[in-house]
Coordinates of C-alpha atoms in Angstrom, one line a residue:
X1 CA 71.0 130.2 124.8
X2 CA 74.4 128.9 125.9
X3 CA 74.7 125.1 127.5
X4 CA 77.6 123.5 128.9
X5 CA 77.6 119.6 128.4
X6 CA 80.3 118.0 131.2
X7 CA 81.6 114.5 130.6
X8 CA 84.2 113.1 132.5
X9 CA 86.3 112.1 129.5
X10 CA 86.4 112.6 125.7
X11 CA 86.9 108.6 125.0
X12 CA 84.6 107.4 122.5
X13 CA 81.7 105.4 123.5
X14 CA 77.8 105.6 124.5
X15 CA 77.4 108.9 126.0
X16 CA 79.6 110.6 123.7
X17 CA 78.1 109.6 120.9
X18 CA 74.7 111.3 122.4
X19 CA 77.1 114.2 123.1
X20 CA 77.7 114.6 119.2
X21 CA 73.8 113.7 118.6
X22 CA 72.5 116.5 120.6
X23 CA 74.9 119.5 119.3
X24 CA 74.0 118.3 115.8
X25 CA 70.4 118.2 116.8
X26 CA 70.9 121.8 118.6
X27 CA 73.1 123.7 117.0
X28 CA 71.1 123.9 114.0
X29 CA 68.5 126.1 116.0
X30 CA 71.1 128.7 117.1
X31 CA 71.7 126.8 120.3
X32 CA 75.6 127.4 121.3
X33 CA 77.0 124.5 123.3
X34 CA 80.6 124.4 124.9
X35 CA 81.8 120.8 125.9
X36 CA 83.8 120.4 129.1
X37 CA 85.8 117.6 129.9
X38 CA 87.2 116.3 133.5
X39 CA 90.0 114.9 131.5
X40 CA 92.4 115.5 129.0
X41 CA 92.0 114.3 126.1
X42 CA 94.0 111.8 124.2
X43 CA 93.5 111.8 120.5
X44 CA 89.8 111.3 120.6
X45 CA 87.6 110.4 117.6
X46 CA 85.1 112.6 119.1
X47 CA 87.4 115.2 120.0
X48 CA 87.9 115.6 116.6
X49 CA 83.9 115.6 115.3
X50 CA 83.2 117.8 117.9
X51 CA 85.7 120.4 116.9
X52 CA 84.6 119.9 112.9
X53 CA 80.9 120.8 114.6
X54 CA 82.0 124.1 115.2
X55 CA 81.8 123.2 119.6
X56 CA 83.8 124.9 122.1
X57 CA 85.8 122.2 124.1
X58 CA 87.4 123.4 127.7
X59 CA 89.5 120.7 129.9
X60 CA 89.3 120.7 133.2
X61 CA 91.5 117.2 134.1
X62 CA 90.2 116.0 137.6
X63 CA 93.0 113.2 138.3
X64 CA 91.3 112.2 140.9
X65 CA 87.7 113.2 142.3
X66 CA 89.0 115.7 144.8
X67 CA 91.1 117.8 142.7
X68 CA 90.5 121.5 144.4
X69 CA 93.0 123.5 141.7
X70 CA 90.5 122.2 138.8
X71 CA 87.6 122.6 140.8
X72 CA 88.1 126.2 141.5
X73 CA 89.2 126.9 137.8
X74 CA 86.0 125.2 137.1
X75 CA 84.1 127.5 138.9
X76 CA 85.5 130.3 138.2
X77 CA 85.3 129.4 134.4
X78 CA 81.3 129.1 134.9
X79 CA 80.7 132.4 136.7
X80 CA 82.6 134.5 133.7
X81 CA 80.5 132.6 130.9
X82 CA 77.4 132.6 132.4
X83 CA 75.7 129.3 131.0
X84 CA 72.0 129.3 130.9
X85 CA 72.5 125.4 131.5
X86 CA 75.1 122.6 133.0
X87 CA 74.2 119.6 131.9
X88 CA 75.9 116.6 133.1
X89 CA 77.0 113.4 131.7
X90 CA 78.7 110.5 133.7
X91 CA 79.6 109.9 137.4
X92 CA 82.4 112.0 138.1
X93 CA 80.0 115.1 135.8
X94 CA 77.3 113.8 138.0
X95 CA 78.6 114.9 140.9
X96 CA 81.1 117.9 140.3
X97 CA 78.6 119.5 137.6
X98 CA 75.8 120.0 140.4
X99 CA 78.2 120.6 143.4
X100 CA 79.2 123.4 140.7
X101 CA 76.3 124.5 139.4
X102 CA 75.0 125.5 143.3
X103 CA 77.5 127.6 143.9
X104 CA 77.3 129.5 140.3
X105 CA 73.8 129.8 140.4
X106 CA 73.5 127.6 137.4
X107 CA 70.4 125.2 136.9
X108 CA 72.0 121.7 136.0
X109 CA 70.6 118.1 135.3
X110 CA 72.8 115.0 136.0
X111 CA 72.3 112.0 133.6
X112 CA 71.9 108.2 134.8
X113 CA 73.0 105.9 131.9
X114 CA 72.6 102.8 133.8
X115 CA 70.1 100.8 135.5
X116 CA 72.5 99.2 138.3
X117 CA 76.2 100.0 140.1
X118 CA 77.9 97.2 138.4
X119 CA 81.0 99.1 137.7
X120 CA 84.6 98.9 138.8
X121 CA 84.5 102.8 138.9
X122 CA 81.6 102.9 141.3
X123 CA 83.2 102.8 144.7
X124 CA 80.7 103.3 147.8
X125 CA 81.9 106.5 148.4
X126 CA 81.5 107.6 144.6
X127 CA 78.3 105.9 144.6
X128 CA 77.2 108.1 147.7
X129 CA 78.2 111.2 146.6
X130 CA 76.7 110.6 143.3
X131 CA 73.5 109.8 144.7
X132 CA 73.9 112.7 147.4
X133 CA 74.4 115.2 144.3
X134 CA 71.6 114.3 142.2
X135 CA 68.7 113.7 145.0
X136 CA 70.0 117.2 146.4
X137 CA 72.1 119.6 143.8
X138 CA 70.8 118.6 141.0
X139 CA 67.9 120.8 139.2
X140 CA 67.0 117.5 137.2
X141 CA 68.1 114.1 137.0
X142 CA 67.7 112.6 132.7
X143 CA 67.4 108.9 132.8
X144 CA 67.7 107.4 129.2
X145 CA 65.1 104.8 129.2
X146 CA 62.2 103.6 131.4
X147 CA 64.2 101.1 133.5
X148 CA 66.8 103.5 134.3
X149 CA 64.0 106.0 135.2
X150 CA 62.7 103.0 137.3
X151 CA 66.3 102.5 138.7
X152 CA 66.9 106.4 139.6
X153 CA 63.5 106.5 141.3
X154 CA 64.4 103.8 143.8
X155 CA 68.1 104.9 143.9
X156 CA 66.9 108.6 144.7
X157 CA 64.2 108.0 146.9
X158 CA 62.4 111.0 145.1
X159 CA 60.6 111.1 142.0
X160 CA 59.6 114.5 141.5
X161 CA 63.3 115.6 139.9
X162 CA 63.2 112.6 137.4
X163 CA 62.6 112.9 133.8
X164 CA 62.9 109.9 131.2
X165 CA 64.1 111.0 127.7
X166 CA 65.1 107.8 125.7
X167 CA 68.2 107.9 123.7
X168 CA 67.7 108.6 119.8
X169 CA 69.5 107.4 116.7
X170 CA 68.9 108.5 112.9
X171 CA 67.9 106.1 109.9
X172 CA 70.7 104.1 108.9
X173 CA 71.7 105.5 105.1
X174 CA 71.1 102.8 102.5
X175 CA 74.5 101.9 100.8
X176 CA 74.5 100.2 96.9
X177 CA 74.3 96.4 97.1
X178 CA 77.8 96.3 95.9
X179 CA 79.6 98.2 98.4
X180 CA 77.5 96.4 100.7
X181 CA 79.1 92.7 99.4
X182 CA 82.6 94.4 99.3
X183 CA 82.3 95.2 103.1
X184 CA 81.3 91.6 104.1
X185 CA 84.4 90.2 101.5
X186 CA 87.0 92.5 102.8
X187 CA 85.7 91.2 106.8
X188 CA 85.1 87.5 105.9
X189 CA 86.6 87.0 103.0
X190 CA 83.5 85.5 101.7
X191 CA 80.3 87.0 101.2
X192 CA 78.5 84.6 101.0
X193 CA 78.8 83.6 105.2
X194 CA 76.3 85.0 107.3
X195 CA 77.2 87.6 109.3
X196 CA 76.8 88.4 113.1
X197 CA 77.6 91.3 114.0
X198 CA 78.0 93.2 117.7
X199 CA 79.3 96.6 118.6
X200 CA 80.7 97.8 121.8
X201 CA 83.6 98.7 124.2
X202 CA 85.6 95.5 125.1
X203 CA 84.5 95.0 128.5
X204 CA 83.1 92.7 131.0
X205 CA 79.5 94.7 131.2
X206 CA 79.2 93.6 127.6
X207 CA 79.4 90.0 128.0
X208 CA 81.6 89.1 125.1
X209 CA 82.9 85.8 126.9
X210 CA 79.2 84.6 127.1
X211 CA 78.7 85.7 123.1
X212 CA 82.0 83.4 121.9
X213 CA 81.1 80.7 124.3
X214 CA 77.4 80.7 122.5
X215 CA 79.2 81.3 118.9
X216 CA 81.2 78.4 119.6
X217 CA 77.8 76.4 120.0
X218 CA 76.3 78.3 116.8
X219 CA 79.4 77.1 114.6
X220 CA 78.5 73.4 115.2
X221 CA 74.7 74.0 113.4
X222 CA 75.5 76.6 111.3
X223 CA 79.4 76.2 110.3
X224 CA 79.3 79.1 107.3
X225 CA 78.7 81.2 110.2
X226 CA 80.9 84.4 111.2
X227 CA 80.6 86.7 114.3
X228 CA 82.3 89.9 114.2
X229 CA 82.9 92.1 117.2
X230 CA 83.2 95.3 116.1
X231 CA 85.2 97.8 119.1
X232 CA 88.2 98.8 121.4
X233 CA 89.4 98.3 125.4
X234 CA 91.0 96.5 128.0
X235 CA 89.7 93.2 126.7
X236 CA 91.1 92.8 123.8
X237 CA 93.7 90.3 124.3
X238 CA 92.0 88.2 126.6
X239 CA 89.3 88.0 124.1
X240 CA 91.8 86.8 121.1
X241 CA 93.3 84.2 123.2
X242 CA 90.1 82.7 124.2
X243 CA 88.9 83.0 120.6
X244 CA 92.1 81.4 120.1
X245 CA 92.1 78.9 122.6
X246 CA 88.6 77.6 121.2
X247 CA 90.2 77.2 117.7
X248 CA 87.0 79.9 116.1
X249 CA 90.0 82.2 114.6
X250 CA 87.9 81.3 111.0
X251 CA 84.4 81.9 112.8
X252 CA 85.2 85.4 115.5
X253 CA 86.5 88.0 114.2
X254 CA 87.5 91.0 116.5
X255 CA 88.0 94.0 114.3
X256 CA 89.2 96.7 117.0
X257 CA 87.7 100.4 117.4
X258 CA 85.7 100.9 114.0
X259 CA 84.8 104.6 112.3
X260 CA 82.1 102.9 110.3
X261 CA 79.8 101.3 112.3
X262 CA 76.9 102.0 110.3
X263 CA 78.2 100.7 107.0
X264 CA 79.1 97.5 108.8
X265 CA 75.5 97.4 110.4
X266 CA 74.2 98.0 106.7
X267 CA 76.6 94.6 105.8
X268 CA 75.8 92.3 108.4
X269 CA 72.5 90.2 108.6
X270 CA 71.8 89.9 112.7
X271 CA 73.1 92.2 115.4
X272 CA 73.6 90.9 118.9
X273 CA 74.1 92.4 122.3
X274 CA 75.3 90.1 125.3
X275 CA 75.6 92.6 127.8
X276 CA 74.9 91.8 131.6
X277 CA 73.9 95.2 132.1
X278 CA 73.0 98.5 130.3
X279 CA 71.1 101.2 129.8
X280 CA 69.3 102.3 126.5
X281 CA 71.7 100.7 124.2
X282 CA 72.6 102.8 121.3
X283 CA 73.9 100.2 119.5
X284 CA 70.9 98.3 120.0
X285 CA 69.2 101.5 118.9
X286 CA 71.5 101.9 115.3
X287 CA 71.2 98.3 115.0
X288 CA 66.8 99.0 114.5
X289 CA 67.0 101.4 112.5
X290 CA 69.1 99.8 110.2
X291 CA 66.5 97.5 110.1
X292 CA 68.6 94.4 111.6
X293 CA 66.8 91.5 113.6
X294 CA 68.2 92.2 116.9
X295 CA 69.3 89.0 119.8
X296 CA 69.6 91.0 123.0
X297 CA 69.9 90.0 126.9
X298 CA 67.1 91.1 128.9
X299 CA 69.1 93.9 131.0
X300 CA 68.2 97.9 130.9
X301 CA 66.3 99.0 128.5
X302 CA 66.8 95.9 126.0
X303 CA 63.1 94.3 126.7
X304 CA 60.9 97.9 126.2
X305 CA 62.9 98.2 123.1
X306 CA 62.2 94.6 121.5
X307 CA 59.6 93.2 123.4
X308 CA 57.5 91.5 122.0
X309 CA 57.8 91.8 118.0
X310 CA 61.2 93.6 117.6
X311 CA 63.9 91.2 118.2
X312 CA 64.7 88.2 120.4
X313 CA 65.4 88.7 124.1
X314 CA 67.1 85.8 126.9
X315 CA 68.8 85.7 129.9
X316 CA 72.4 87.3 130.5
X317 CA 74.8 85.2 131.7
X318 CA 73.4 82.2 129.3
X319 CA 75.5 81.5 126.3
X320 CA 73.7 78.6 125.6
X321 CA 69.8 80.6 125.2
X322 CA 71.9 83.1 123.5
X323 CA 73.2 80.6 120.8
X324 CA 69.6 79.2 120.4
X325 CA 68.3 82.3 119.6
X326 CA 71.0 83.2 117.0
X327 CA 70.6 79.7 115.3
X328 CA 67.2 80.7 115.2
X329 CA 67.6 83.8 113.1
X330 CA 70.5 82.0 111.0
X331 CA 68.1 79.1 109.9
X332 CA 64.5 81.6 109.1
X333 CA 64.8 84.6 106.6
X334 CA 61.6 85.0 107.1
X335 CA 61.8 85.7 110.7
X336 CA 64.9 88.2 110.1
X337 CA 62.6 90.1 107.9
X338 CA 60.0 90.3 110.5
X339 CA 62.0 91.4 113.3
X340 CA 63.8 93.3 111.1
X341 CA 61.3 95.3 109.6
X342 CA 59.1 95.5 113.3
X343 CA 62.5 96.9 114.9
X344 CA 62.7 99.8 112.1
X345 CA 59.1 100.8 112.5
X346 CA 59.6 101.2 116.4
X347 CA 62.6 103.1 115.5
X348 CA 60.4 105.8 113.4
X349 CA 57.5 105.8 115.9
X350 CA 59.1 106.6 119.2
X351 CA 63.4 106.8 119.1
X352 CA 63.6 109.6 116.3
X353 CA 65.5 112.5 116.6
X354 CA 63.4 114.8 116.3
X355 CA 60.7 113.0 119.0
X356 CA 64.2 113.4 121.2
X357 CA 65.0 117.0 120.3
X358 CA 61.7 118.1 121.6
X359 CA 62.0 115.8 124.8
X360 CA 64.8 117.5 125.4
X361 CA 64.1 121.1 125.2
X362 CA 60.8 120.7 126.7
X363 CA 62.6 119.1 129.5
X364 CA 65.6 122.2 129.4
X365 CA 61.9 124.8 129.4
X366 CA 61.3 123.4 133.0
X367 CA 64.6 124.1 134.0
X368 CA 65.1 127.8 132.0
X369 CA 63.0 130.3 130.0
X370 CA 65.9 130.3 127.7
X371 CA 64.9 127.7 126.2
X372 CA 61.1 128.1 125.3
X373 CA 61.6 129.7 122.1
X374 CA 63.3 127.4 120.7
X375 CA 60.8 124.7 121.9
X376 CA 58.3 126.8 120.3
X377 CA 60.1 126.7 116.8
X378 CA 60.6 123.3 116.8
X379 CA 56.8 122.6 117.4
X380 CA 55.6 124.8 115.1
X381 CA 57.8 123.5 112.5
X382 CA 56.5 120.3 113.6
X383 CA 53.0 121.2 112.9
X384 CA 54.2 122.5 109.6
X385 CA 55.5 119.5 108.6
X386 CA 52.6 117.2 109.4
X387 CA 50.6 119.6 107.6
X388 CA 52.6 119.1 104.4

């Protein structure tokens, strides 16, 4: 079985990091995947990981949404390699992939990420065609949590071609206690400060403004505390001269595009996400299953992930509920524990990877008899392993 996965860009960030999940979830069956991206790359993390995986990667750069020369090559590319599958990541992916897929012959599902249009990118005509594409091209449409699903269904005005697969993360690896301590002294200089953590790209979906407004509320109760903002983008200086401004230099600390997220997760003793929108937060999700008390706004898929006994959920836009609910955690072990340990379990019972690798070739069986057999093997070793 051959799939093509189409992104519209190789940058690092939520749906690439699924991109890397499901060829190292795949391509251990025998699965072969080629990546193609609408643009060229520019010294990508997960350029690189890909490529150490062993995965094809074909550019195609769209500079613009109507770009006929790459389209055609596109095409042309598809009908000599004959995918089984296109599946499609993004808006741009969303609506070239199907448009593509039609005229190949090639079954293809389009991926909603989101649960609203609040984006810069998403002008009415994108927005349109995007729609138009996956209600009428597209073979499926993957939405990666229940209120996206609930999102596509109104957007769509069609449920039948719908299918709700939840993003996945792994257990967090358990690092000595030392190396632990050394990671919180070399960020704060003292390990002894609580630490606050939040991961994500630097942009005004994420809500960082309303997370240092409420961590300039948490530093007047708890003044030991530190909140470190762990990612890169556009918002970077504007968020340093606000810190700045505020006088919290000692108490935010914005450490840029990280490689080791999940040894600072493994360091830190709450996660926070302040987005105004989202859809099923991987973050959010590696946060969990690190076993971290989670404080989350209640956009996308936050609330069926914590609600009621995995974390802490309030408004978006609300620095100050957000800064309660921190405090909250900073002043009770016990409840840290709790959550923590709650958001862990959920983690095992329903966001594994191998609950999501079977979701998602049960989903690709619909769509091609390609992919049965492998479905098939993964059950039975499924069964097998129970059994033991």
């Amino acid at each position: 079985m051959h799939i093509a996965q189409m992104l519209d860009t190789l940058d690092w960030g939520g749906a690439q990091m699924m991109q890397l999940f499901l060829v190292e979830t795949l391509q251990p069956l025998g699965i072969e995947m080629t990546v193609i991206s609408l643009m060229q790359s520019s010294d990508s993390p997960f350029e690189k990981k890909l490529r150490e995986a062993g995965v094809d990667i074909v550019f195609f750069p769209f500079h613009q949404l109507f770009s006929p020369g790459s389209f055609i090559k596109l095409v042309n590319y598809l009908r000599q390699e004959k995918f089984d599958l296109i599946h499609a990541y993004l808006t741009y992916s969303n609506i070239v992939g199907p448009l593509a897929g039609r005229l190949t012959g090639t079954p293809t599902i389009a991926s909603l990420r989101s649960s609203d249009f609040e984006n810069k990118s998403y002008t009415v005509k994108r927005a349109f065609l995007e729609t138009f594409t996956m209600r009428f091209l597209a073979t499926r449409v993957m939405a990666n949590g229940l209120a996206v699903e609930k999102y596509a269904r109104h957007r769509l005005k069609d449920s039948r071609n719908v299918y709700t697969i939840p993003n996945a993360v792994d257990f967090a690896r358990a690092i000595p206690d030392d190396e632990r301590q050394q990671i919180r002294s070399e960020i704060t200089g003292d390990l002894t400060r609580p630490l606050v953590l939040t991961v994500g790209r630097l942009s005004a979906a994420k809500g960082f403004h309303d997370l240092i407004k409420a961590f300039a509320f948490v530093h007047t109760q708890v003044p030991a505390a530190v909140l470190v903002i762990a990612g890169g983008g556009f918002l970077f200086d504007e968020l340093k001269s606000h810190i700045e401004k505020l006088g919290l230099e000692e108490q935010i600390i914005l450490l840029g595009a990280r490689a080791d997220v999940p040894h600072l997760l493994a360091a830190a003793d709450i996660y926070v996400n302040s987005s105004h929108r989202e859809g099923t937060p991987v973050s959010v999700l590696e946060a969990m299953a690190a076993g971290l008390p989670v404080v989350a706004t209640r956009v996308g898929e936050n609330p069926y992930l914590l609600d009621p006994d995995a974390g802490l959920l309030v408004a978006p836009h609300q620095p100050q509920a957000l800064a309660a609910a921190i405090i909250s955690l900073l002043n009770s072990e016990e409840l840290r524990k709790k959550l923590g340990n709650s958001a862990r379990e959920r983690i095992q019972r329903s966001y594994s990877r191998e609950t999501w690798r079977k979701s998602l070739l049960t989903l690709y069986s619909e769509i091609t008899p390609e992919a049965k057999p492998y479905l098939e093997l993964v059950i039975q070793n499924s069964i097998l392993t129970e059994a033991v």
